[in-house]
Short mmCIF file of C-alpha atoms in Angstrom, two decimals:
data_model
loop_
_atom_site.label_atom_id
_atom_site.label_comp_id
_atom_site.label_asym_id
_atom_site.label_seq_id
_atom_site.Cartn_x
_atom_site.Cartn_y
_atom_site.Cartn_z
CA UNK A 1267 25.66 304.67 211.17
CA UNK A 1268 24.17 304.03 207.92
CA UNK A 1269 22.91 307.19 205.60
CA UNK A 1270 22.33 308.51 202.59
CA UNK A 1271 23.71 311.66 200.64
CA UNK A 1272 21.97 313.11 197.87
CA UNK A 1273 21.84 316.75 196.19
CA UNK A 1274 18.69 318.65 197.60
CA UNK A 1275 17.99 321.17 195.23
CA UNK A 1276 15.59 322.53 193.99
CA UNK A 1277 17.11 321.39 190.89
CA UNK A 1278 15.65 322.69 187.63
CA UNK A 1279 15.05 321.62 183.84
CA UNK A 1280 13.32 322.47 181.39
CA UNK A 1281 10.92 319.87 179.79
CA UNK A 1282 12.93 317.44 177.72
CA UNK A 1283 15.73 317.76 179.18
CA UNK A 1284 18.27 314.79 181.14
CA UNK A 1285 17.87 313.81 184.37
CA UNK A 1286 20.32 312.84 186.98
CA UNK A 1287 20.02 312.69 190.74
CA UNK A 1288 23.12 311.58 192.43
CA UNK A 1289 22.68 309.21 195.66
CA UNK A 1290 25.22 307.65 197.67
CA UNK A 1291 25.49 306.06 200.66
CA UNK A 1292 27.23 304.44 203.94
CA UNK A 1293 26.66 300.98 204.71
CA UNK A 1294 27.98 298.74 207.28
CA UNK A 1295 26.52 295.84 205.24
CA UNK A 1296 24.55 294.86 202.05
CA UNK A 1297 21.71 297.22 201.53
CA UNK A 1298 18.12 297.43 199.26
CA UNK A 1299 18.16 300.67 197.69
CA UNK A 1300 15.00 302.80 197.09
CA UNK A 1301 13.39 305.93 194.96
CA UNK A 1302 10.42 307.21 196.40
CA UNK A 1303 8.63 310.55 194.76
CA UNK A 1304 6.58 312.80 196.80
CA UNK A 1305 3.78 314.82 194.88
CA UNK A 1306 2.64 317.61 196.39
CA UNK A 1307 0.39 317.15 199.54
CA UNK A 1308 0.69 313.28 199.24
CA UNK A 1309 2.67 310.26 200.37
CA UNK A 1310 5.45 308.67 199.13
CA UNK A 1311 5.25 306.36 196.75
CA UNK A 1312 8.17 303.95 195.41
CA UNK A 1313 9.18 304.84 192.08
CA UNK A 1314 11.96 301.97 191.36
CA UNK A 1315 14.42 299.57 193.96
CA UNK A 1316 17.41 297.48 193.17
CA UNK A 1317 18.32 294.61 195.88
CA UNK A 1318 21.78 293.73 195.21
CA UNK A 1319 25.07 294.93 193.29
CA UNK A 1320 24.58 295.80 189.54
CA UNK A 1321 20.78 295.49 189.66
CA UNK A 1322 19.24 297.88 187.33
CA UNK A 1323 15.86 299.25 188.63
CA UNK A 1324 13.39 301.21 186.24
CA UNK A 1325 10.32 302.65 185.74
CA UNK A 1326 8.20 305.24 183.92
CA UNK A 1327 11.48 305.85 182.01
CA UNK A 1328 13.25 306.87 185.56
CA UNK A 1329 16.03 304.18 185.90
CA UNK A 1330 19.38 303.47 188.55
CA UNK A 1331 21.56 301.16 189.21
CA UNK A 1332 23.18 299.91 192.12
CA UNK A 1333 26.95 300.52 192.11
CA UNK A 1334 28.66 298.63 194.84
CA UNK A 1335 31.86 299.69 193.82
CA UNK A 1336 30.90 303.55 194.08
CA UNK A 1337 28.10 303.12 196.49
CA UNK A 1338 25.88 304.80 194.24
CA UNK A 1339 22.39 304.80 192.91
CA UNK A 1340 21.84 307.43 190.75
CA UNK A 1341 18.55 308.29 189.08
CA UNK A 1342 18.30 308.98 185.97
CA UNK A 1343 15.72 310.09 182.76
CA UNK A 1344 16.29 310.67 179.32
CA UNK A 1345 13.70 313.04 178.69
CA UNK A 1346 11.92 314.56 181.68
CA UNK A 1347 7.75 316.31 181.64
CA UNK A 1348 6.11 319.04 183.53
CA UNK A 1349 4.11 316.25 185.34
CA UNK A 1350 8.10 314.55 187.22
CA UNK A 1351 7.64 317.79 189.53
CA UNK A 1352 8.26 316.29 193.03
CA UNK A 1353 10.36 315.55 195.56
CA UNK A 1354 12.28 312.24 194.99
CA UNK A 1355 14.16 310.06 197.97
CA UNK A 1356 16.48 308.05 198.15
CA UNK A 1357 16.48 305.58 200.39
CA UNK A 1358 18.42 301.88 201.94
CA UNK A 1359 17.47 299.31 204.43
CA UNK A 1360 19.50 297.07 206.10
CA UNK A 1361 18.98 293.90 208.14
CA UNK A 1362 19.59 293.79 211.61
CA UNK A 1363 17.80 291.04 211.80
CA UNK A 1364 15.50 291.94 209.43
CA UNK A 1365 13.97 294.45 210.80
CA UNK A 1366 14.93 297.85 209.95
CA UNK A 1367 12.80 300.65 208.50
CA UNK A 1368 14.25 303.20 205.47
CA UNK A 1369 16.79 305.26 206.33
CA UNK A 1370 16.47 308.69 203.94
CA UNK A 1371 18.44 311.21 202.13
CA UNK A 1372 17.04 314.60 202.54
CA UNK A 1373 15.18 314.60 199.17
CA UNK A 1374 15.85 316.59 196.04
CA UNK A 1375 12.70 319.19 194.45
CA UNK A 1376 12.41 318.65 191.02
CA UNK A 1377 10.57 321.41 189.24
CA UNK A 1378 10.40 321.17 185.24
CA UNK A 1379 9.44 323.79 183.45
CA UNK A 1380 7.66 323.93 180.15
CA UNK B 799 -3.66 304.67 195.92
CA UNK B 800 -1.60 302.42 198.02
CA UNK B 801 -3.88 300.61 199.62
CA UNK B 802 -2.58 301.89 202.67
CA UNK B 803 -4.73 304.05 204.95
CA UNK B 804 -4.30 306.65 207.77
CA UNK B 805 -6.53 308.62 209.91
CA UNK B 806 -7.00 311.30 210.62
CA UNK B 807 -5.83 313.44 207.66
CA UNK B 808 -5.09 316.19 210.18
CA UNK B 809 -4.93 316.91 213.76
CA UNK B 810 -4.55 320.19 215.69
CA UNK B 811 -3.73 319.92 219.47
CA UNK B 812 -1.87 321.70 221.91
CA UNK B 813 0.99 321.62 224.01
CA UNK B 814 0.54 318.85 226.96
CA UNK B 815 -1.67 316.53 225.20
CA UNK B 816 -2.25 313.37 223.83
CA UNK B 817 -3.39 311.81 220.53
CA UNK B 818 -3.49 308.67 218.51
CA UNK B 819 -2.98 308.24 215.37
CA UNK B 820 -4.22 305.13 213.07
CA UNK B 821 -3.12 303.36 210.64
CA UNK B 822 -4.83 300.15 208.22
CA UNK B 823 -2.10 297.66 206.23
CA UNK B 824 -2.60 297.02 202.78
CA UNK B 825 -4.75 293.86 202.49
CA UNK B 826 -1.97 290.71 203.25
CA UNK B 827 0.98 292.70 204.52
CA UNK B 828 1.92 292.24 207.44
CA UNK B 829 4.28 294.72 208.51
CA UNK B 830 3.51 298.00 209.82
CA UNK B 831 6.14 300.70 209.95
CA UNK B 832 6.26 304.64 211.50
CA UNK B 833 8.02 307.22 210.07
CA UNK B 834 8.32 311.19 211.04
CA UNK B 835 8.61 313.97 208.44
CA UNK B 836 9.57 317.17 209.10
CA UNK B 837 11.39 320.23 207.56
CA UNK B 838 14.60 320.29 210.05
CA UNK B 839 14.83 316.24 210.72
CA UNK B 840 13.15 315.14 207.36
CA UNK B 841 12.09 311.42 206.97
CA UNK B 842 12.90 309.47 210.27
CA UNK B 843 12.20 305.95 211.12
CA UNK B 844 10.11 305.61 213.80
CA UNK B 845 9.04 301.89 214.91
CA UNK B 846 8.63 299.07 213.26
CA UNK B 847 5.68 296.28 213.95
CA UNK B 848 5.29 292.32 212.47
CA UNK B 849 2.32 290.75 213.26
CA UNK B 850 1.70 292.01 216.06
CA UNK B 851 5.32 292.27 218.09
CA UNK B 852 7.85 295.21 217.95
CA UNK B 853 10.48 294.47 215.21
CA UNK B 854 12.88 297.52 215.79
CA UNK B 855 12.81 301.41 216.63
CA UNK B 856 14.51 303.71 215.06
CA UNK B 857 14.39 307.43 216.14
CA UNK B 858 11.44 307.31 218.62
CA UNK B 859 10.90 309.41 221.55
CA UNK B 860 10.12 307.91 224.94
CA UNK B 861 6.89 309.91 224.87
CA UNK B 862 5.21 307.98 222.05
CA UNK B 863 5.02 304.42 221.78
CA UNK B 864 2.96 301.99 219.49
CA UNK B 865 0.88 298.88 219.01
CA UNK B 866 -0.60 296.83 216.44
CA UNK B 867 -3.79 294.63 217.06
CA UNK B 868 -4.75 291.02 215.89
CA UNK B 869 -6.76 292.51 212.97
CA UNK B 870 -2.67 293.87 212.01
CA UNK B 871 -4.15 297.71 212.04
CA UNK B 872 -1.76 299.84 214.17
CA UNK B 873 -1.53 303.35 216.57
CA UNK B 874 0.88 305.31 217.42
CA UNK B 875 0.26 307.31 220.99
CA UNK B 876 2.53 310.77 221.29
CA UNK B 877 1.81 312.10 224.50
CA UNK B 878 2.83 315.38 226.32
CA UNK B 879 3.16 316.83 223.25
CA UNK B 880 5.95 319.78 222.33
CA UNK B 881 5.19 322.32 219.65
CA UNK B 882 8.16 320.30 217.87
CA UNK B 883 6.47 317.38 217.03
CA UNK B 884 4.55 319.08 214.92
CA UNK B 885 5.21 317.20 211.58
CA UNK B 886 3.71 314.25 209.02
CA UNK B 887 3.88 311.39 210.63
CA UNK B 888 3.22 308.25 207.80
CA UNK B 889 2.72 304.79 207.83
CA UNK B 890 4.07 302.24 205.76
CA UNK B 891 3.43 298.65 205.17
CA UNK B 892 4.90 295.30 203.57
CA UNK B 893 4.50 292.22 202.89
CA UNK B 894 7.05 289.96 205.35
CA UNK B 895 9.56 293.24 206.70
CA UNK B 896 12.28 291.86 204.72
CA UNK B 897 14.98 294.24 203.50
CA UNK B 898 13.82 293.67 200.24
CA UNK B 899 10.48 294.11 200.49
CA UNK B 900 8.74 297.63 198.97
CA UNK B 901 7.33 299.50 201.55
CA UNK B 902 3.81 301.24 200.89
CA UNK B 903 2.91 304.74 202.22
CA UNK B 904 -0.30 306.11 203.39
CA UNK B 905 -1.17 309.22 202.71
CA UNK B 906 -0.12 310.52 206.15
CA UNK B 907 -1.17 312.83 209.18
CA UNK B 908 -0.62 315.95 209.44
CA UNK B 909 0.17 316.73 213.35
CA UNK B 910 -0.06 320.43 214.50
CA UNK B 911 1.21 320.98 217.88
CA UNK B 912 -0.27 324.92 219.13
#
């Protein structure tokens, strides 16, 4: 079935620092692919999506882009604050008619440090 | 704020019972999904609802079920309940259901099963 793969963590920087959350995934067809962050205590909220092959999606200086090829969509920032603490998703859907809901990786915690 | 809302914010019941949980679309969307958080499974699909009619399940246990009502609100019903459904249990809403659409969270429920 479909899924998605992505590093857990907790992963930690310093403040500054690069940024790079690796997500790929298994797809019997052509999928949307999603970043959602989780703050503490509150729902999920979508940080950036790309809908088809070499779509870039960005946002808040977070950016990925959708690799067919690799079946990757990798998250990335150049310079990451104390306030990106969270849990970020990854996430596809996939039409089976239309229909589907998200199907998740497991999340990665982000903690920066000062 | 997403526009999307869920109550209650928690719920503590025991073994055996029953509860609903409810969930208001954002204003327009009409597409209501369930999904199950927890710390072994992590984010699950549960159901997913379009104006009015069952779309598609995902992971959902015979033991709850769903609806959603003219006015496009929705509940889901998990009955005889085991200590492991304890979990978050959020709703999600978009515009149309397509694959592309962005799907907004509520801020969840927070089920404990005693």
């Amino acid at each position: 079935g479909d899924s998605v793969t992505q590093m857990e963590g907790p992963v930690t920087l310093s403040e500054e620092a690069f940024l790079t959350i690796n997500c790929t995934y298994t797809a019997t067809g052509y999928p949307s692919l999603f970043w959602y962050v989780q703050y503490p205590g509150e729902g999920l909220q979508l940080l950036l999506k790309a809908t088809k092959a070499d779509d870039k999606g960005s946002n808040k200086g977070f950016e990925a882009t959708y690799r067919k090829e690799t079946t990757s969509f990798h998250l990335e920032k150049g310079s990451v604050q104390v306030s990106d603490s969270a849990v970020y998703f990854c996430a596809l859907t996939l039409s089976g008619g239309g229909a589907d809901g998200l199907t998740f990786g497991k999340g990665t915690h982000l903690i920066i440090q000062p | 704020d997403s526009g999307v809302t869920q109550t209650p914010k928690h719920l503590i019941t025991a073994t055996g019972q029953r509860v609903t949980l409810r969930c208001s679309p954002r204003s327009g969307d009409l597409s209501v999904y369930w999904y199950q958080q927890s710390l072994d499974q992590g984010l699950q699909f549960l159901i997913h609802y379009y104006n009015g009619e069952e779309r598609a399940k995902g992971n959902i246990l015979e033991r709850f079920s769903a609806q959603q009502f003219p006015d496009l609100h929705s509940e889901l019903n998990l009955s005889s309940l085991e200590l492991g459904d304890s979990a978050l249990y959020f709703c999600a809403s978009s515009v149309a259901g397509g694959i592309t659409d962005t799907q907004y969270f509520g801020p969840g429920t927070r089920l404990t099963v005693l």
